[in-house]
PDB file of C-alpha atoms in Angstrom:
ATOM      1  CA  MET A   1       0.018   0.098   0.034  1.00 60.00           C
ATOM      2  CA  SER A   2       1.453   3.247  -1.083  1.00 77.00           C
ATOM      3  CA  ARG A   3       0.347   5.059   2.050  1.00 80.00           C
ATOM      4  CA  ARG A   4       2.962   3.300   3.996  1.00 84.00           C
ATOM      5  CA  ARG A   5       5.864   4.091   1.707  1.00 91.00           C
ATOM      6  CA  LEU A   6       8.323   6.748   3.064  1.00 91.00           C
ATOM      7  CA  GLY A   7       8.141   8.678   0.045  1.00 92.00           C
ATOM      8  CA  TYR A   8       4.433   9.123   0.391  1.00 93.00           C
ATOM      9  CA  LEU A   9       4.670   9.831   3.991  1.00 93.00           C
ATOM     10  CA  PHE A  10       7.397  12.335   3.720  1.00 93.00           C
ATOM     11  CA  LYS A  11       5.795  14.010   0.914  1.00 94.00           C
ATOM     12  CA  HIS A  12       2.285  14.378   2.550  1.00 94.00           C
ATOM     13  CA  ALA A  13       3.884  15.305   5.990  1.00 94.00           C
ATOM     14  CA  GLN A  14       5.847  17.996   4.164  1.00 94.00           C
ATOM     15  CA  LEU A  15       2.701  19.256   2.388  1.00 95.00           C
ATOM     16  CA  ARG A  16       0.939  19.584   5.697  1.00 95.00           C
ATOM     17  CA  LEU A  17       3.720  21.499   7.299  1.00 96.00           C
ATOM     18  CA  THR A  18       3.908  23.812   4.422  1.00 95.00           C
ATOM     19  CA  ARG A  19       0.130  24.540   4.602  1.00 95.00           C
ATOM     20  CA  LEU A  20       0.915  25.754   8.285  1.00 96.00           C
ATOM     21  CA  THR A  21       4.190  27.695   7.543  1.00 96.00           C
ATOM     22  CA  GLY A  22       3.133  29.319   4.364  1.00 96.00           C
ATOM     23  CA  PRO A  23       0.420  31.255   5.782  1.00 96.00           C
ATOM     24  CA  ALA A  24       2.629  32.015   8.898  1.00 96.00           C
ATOM     25  CA  LEU A  25       5.124  33.703   6.687  1.00 97.00           C
ATOM     26  CA  GLU A  26       2.867  35.365   4.269  1.00 97.00           C
ATOM     27  CA  PRO A  27       2.423  38.456   6.335  1.00 97.00           C
ATOM     28  CA  LEU A  28       6.121  39.017   6.312  1.00 97.00           C
ATOM     29  CA  GLY A  29       6.116  38.893   2.635  1.00 97.00           C
ATOM     30  CA  ILE A  30       8.405  35.828   2.382  1.00 97.00           C
ATOM     31  CA  ASP A  31       8.160  32.097   1.861  1.00 96.00           C
ATOM     32  CA  GLY A  32      10.064  29.173   3.424  1.00 95.00           C
ATOM     33  CA  ARG A  33      12.857  29.024   0.893  1.00 94.00           C
ATOM     34  CA  GLU A  34      13.557  32.814   1.499  1.00 97.00           C
ATOM     35  CA  LEU A  35      13.522  32.237   5.174  1.00 97.00           C
ATOM     36  CA  ALA A  36      16.019  29.593   4.713  1.00 95.00           C
ATOM     37  CA  VAL A  37      18.354  31.911   2.793  1.00 96.00           C
ATOM     38  CA  LEU A  38      18.025  34.554   5.399  1.00 96.00           C
ATOM     39  CA  THR A  39      18.821  32.104   8.003  1.00 96.00           C
ATOM     40  CA  VAL A  40      21.971  30.968   6.216  1.00 95.00           C
ATOM     41  CA  LEU A  41      23.091  34.559   5.583  1.00 94.00           C
ATOM     42  CA  ASP A  42      22.637  35.456   9.163  1.00 94.00           C
ATOM     43  CA  ALA A  43      24.541  32.502  10.515  1.00 90.00           C
ATOM     44  CA  ARG A  44      27.645  32.892   8.201  1.00 80.00           C
ATOM     45  CA  SER A  45      27.901  36.646   7.590  1.00 73.00           C
ATOM     46  CA  PRO A  46      29.681  37.775   5.433  1.00 76.00           C
ATOM     47  CA  VAL A  47      28.949  35.047   2.963  1.00 85.00           C
ATOM     48  CA  SER A  48      29.187  34.875  -0.707  1.00 85.00           C
ATOM     49  CA  GLN A  49      26.144  33.917  -2.939  1.00 87.00           C
ATOM     50  CA  GLN A  50      28.139  30.805  -3.867  1.00 88.00           C
ATOM     51  CA  GLN A  51      28.748  29.498  -0.355  1.00 89.00           C
ATOM     52  CA  ALA A  52      25.122  30.095   0.497  1.00 91.00           C
ATOM     53  CA  ALA A  53      23.983  28.110  -2.358  1.00 93.00           C
ATOM     54  CA  GLN A  54      26.316  25.412  -1.365  1.00 92.00           C
ATOM     55  CA  GLU A  55      25.068  25.298   2.070  1.00 91.00           C
ATOM     56  CA  LEU A  56      21.365  25.146   0.939  1.00 92.00           C
ATOM     57  CA  ARG A  57      22.264  22.799  -1.891  1.00 91.00           C
ATOM     58  CA  ILE A  58      20.710  24.854  -4.657  1.00 93.00           C
ATOM     59  CA  ASP A  59      22.185  25.958  -7.846  1.00 94.00           C
ATOM     60  CA  ARG A  60      23.916  29.039  -8.552  1.00 90.00           C
ATOM     61  CA  THR A  61      21.260  30.384 -10.858  1.00 93.00           C
ATOM     62  CA  THR A  62      18.417  29.836  -8.455  1.00 94.00           C
ATOM     63  CA  MET A  63      20.472  31.468  -5.603  1.00 93.00           C
ATOM     64  CA  VAL A  64      21.206  34.562  -7.657  1.00 93.00           C
ATOM     65  CA  ALA A  65      17.410  34.727  -8.363  1.00 95.00           C
ATOM     66  CA  MET A  66      16.473  34.339  -4.659  1.00 96.00           C
ATOM     67  CA  VAL A  67      18.919  37.069  -3.590  1.00 95.00           C
ATOM     68  CA  ASP A  68      17.801  39.300  -6.167  1.00 96.00           C
ATOM     69  CA  ALA A  69      14.172  38.923  -4.933  1.00 97.00           C
ATOM     70  CA  LEU A  70      15.403  39.573  -1.451  1.00 97.00           C
ATOM     71  CA  GLU A  71      17.255  42.556  -2.320  1.00 97.00           C
ATOM     72  CA  ARG A  72      14.232  43.982  -4.098  1.00 97.00           C
ATOM     73  CA  LYS A  73      12.370  43.389  -0.770  1.00 97.00           C
ATOM     74  CA  GLY A  74      15.001  45.363   1.109  1.00 97.00           C
ATOM     75  CA  LEU A  75      15.981  42.350   3.137  1.00 98.00           C
ATOM     76  CA  VAL A  76      19.473  41.916   1.887  1.00 96.00           C
ATOM     77  CA  ALA A  77      22.371  43.776   0.444  1.00 94.00           C
ATOM     78  CA  ARG A  78      25.364  42.899  -1.861  1.00 91.00           C
ATOM     79  CA  ARG A  79      28.699  44.317  -0.936  1.00 87.00           C
ATOM     80  CA  PRO A  80      32.277  43.489  -1.994  1.00 83.00           C
ATOM     81  CA  HIS A  81      33.450  40.416  -0.116  1.00 78.00           C
ATOM     82  CA  PRO A  82      36.020  41.483   2.607  1.00 77.00           C
ATOM     83  CA  ASP A  83      38.395  38.479   1.742  1.00 77.00           C
ATOM     84  CA  ASP A  84      37.886  38.364  -2.047  1.00 76.00           C
ATOM     85  CA  ARG A  85      36.920  41.469  -3.971  1.00 76.00           C
ATOM     86  CA  ARG A  86      36.083  39.282  -7.027  1.00 78.00           C
ATOM     87  CA  LYS A  87      32.933  37.999  -4.906  1.00 79.00           C
ATOM     88  CA  ASN A  88      29.929  39.707  -3.475  1.00 81.00           C
ATOM     89  CA  ALA A  89      29.253  39.066   0.196  1.00 87.00           C
ATOM     90  CA  VAL A  90      25.337  39.103   0.831  1.00 92.00           C
ATOM     91  CA  GLU A  91      24.394  40.549   4.233  1.00 93.00           C
ATOM     92  CA  LEU A  92      21.040  40.939   5.943  1.00 95.00           C
ATOM     93  CA  THR A  93      19.715  44.607   6.298  1.00 96.00           C
ATOM     94  CA  GLU A  94      18.152  45.763   9.458  1.00 97.00           C
ATOM     95  CA  ARG A  95      14.756  44.951   7.847  1.00 98.00           C
ATOM     96  CA  GLY A  96      16.094  41.647   6.917  1.00 97.00           C
ATOM     97  CA  ARG A  97      16.989  40.816  10.428  1.00 97.00           C
ATOM     98  CA  ASP A  98      13.670  41.965  11.575  1.00 98.00           C
ATOM     99  CA  VAL A  99      11.945  39.622   9.084  1.00 98.00           C
ATOM    100  CA  LEU A 100      14.177  36.798   9.955  1.00 98.00           C
ATOM    101  CA  THR A 101      13.536  37.170  13.782  1.00 98.00           C
ATOM    102  CA  ARG A 102       9.841  37.342  13.208  1.00 98.00           C
ATOM    103  CA  GLY A 103       9.612  34.560  10.403  1.00 98.00           C
ATOM    104  CA  ALA A 104      11.476  32.243  12.605  1.00 97.00           C
ATOM    105  CA  ALA A 105       8.984  32.863  15.578  1.00 98.00           C
ATOM    106  CA  ALA A 106       6.145  32.279  13.223  1.00 97.00           C
ATOM    107  CA  VAL A 107       7.541  29.016  11.662  1.00 97.00           C
ATOM    108  CA  GLU A 108       8.361  27.790  15.242  1.00 97.00           C
ATOM    109  CA  GLU A 109       4.701  28.264  16.304  1.00 97.00           C
ATOM    110  CA  ALA A 110       3.425  26.659  13.002  1.00 97.00           C
ATOM    111  CA  GLU A 111       5.747  23.612  13.867  1.00 96.00           C
ATOM    112  CA  ARG A 112       4.376  23.594  17.450  1.00 96.00           C
ATOM    113  CA  ALA A 113       0.900  23.287  15.878  1.00 96.00           C
ATOM    114  CA  TYR A 114       2.151  20.641  13.362  1.00 97.00           C
ATOM    115  CA  LEU A 115       3.642  18.299  16.065  1.00 97.00           C
ATOM    116  CA  GLU A 116       0.652  19.058  18.552  1.00 97.00           C
ATOM    117  CA  PRO A 117      -0.654  15.240  17.834  1.00 96.00           C
ATOM    118  CA  LEU A 118       2.561  13.728  19.026  1.00 97.00           C
ATOM    119  CA  THR A 119       3.914  13.243  22.613  1.00 97.00           C
ATOM    120  CA  GLU A 120       6.823  15.225  23.837  1.00 97.00           C
ATOM    121  CA  ASP A 121       8.840  12.022  23.594  1.00 97.00           C
ATOM    122  CA  GLU A 122       7.721  11.334  19.991  1.00 97.00           C
ATOM    123  CA  ARG A 123       8.660  14.793  18.965  1.00 97.00           C
ATOM    124  CA  ARG A 124      12.197  14.582  20.381  1.00 96.00           C
ATOM    125  CA  VAL A 125      12.612  11.086  18.560  1.00 97.00           C
ATOM    126  CA  LEU A 126      11.263  12.481  15.354  1.00 96.00           C
ATOM    127  CA  ARG A 127      13.536  15.463  15.417  1.00 95.00           C
ATOM    128  CA  ALA A 128      16.414  13.146  16.297  1.00 96.00           C
ATOM    129  CA  ALA A 129      15.750  10.639  13.615  1.00 95.00           C
ATOM    130  CA  LEU A 130      15.183  13.154  10.743  1.00 93.00           C
ATOM    131  CA  GLY A 131      18.447  14.870  11.909  1.00 92.00           C
ATOM    132  CA  ARG A 132      20.335  11.732  11.344  1.00 92.00           C
ATOM    133  CA  LEU A 133      18.574  11.010   8.027  1.00 90.00           C
ATOM    134  CA  ALA A 134      19.184  14.669   6.734  1.00 87.00           C
ATOM    135  CA  THR A 135      22.945  14.521   7.636  1.00 84.00           C
ATOM    136  CA  ASP A 136      25.008  14.075   4.472  1.00 69.00           C
ATOM    137  CA  GLU A 137      28.120  11.959   4.733  1.00 57.00           C
ATOM    138  CA  ASP A 138      30.008  13.331   1.815  1.00 49.00           C
TER     139      ASP A 138
END
């Protein structure tokens, strides 16, 4: 039965989570992918677009388009990279930091609602198991 297959379960679990996080981020004018970019940029500032793309495992063209969109929204700014003038560093603006803070809180609340049917132990085990499965062993 396909409803027991991991692919099916992961896909539908992700769709349900997205139905909660999407509306939570909508008032901030961003989506989950943009929040992920803001999170990486905040954690590794200054960072080049290429470094951020590698960390997020997205191609360079997609990353450029996402940074362009975030720049138009006033959430990030490109500056010459302090260690390599041939690269641009992408940094959060003050508004970008505010949106990141509010977006992270909104997603955290959506995740709490998503995990509500599980016990605290089940939540802990789920997060630990997914963390192990999501870790690349390059």
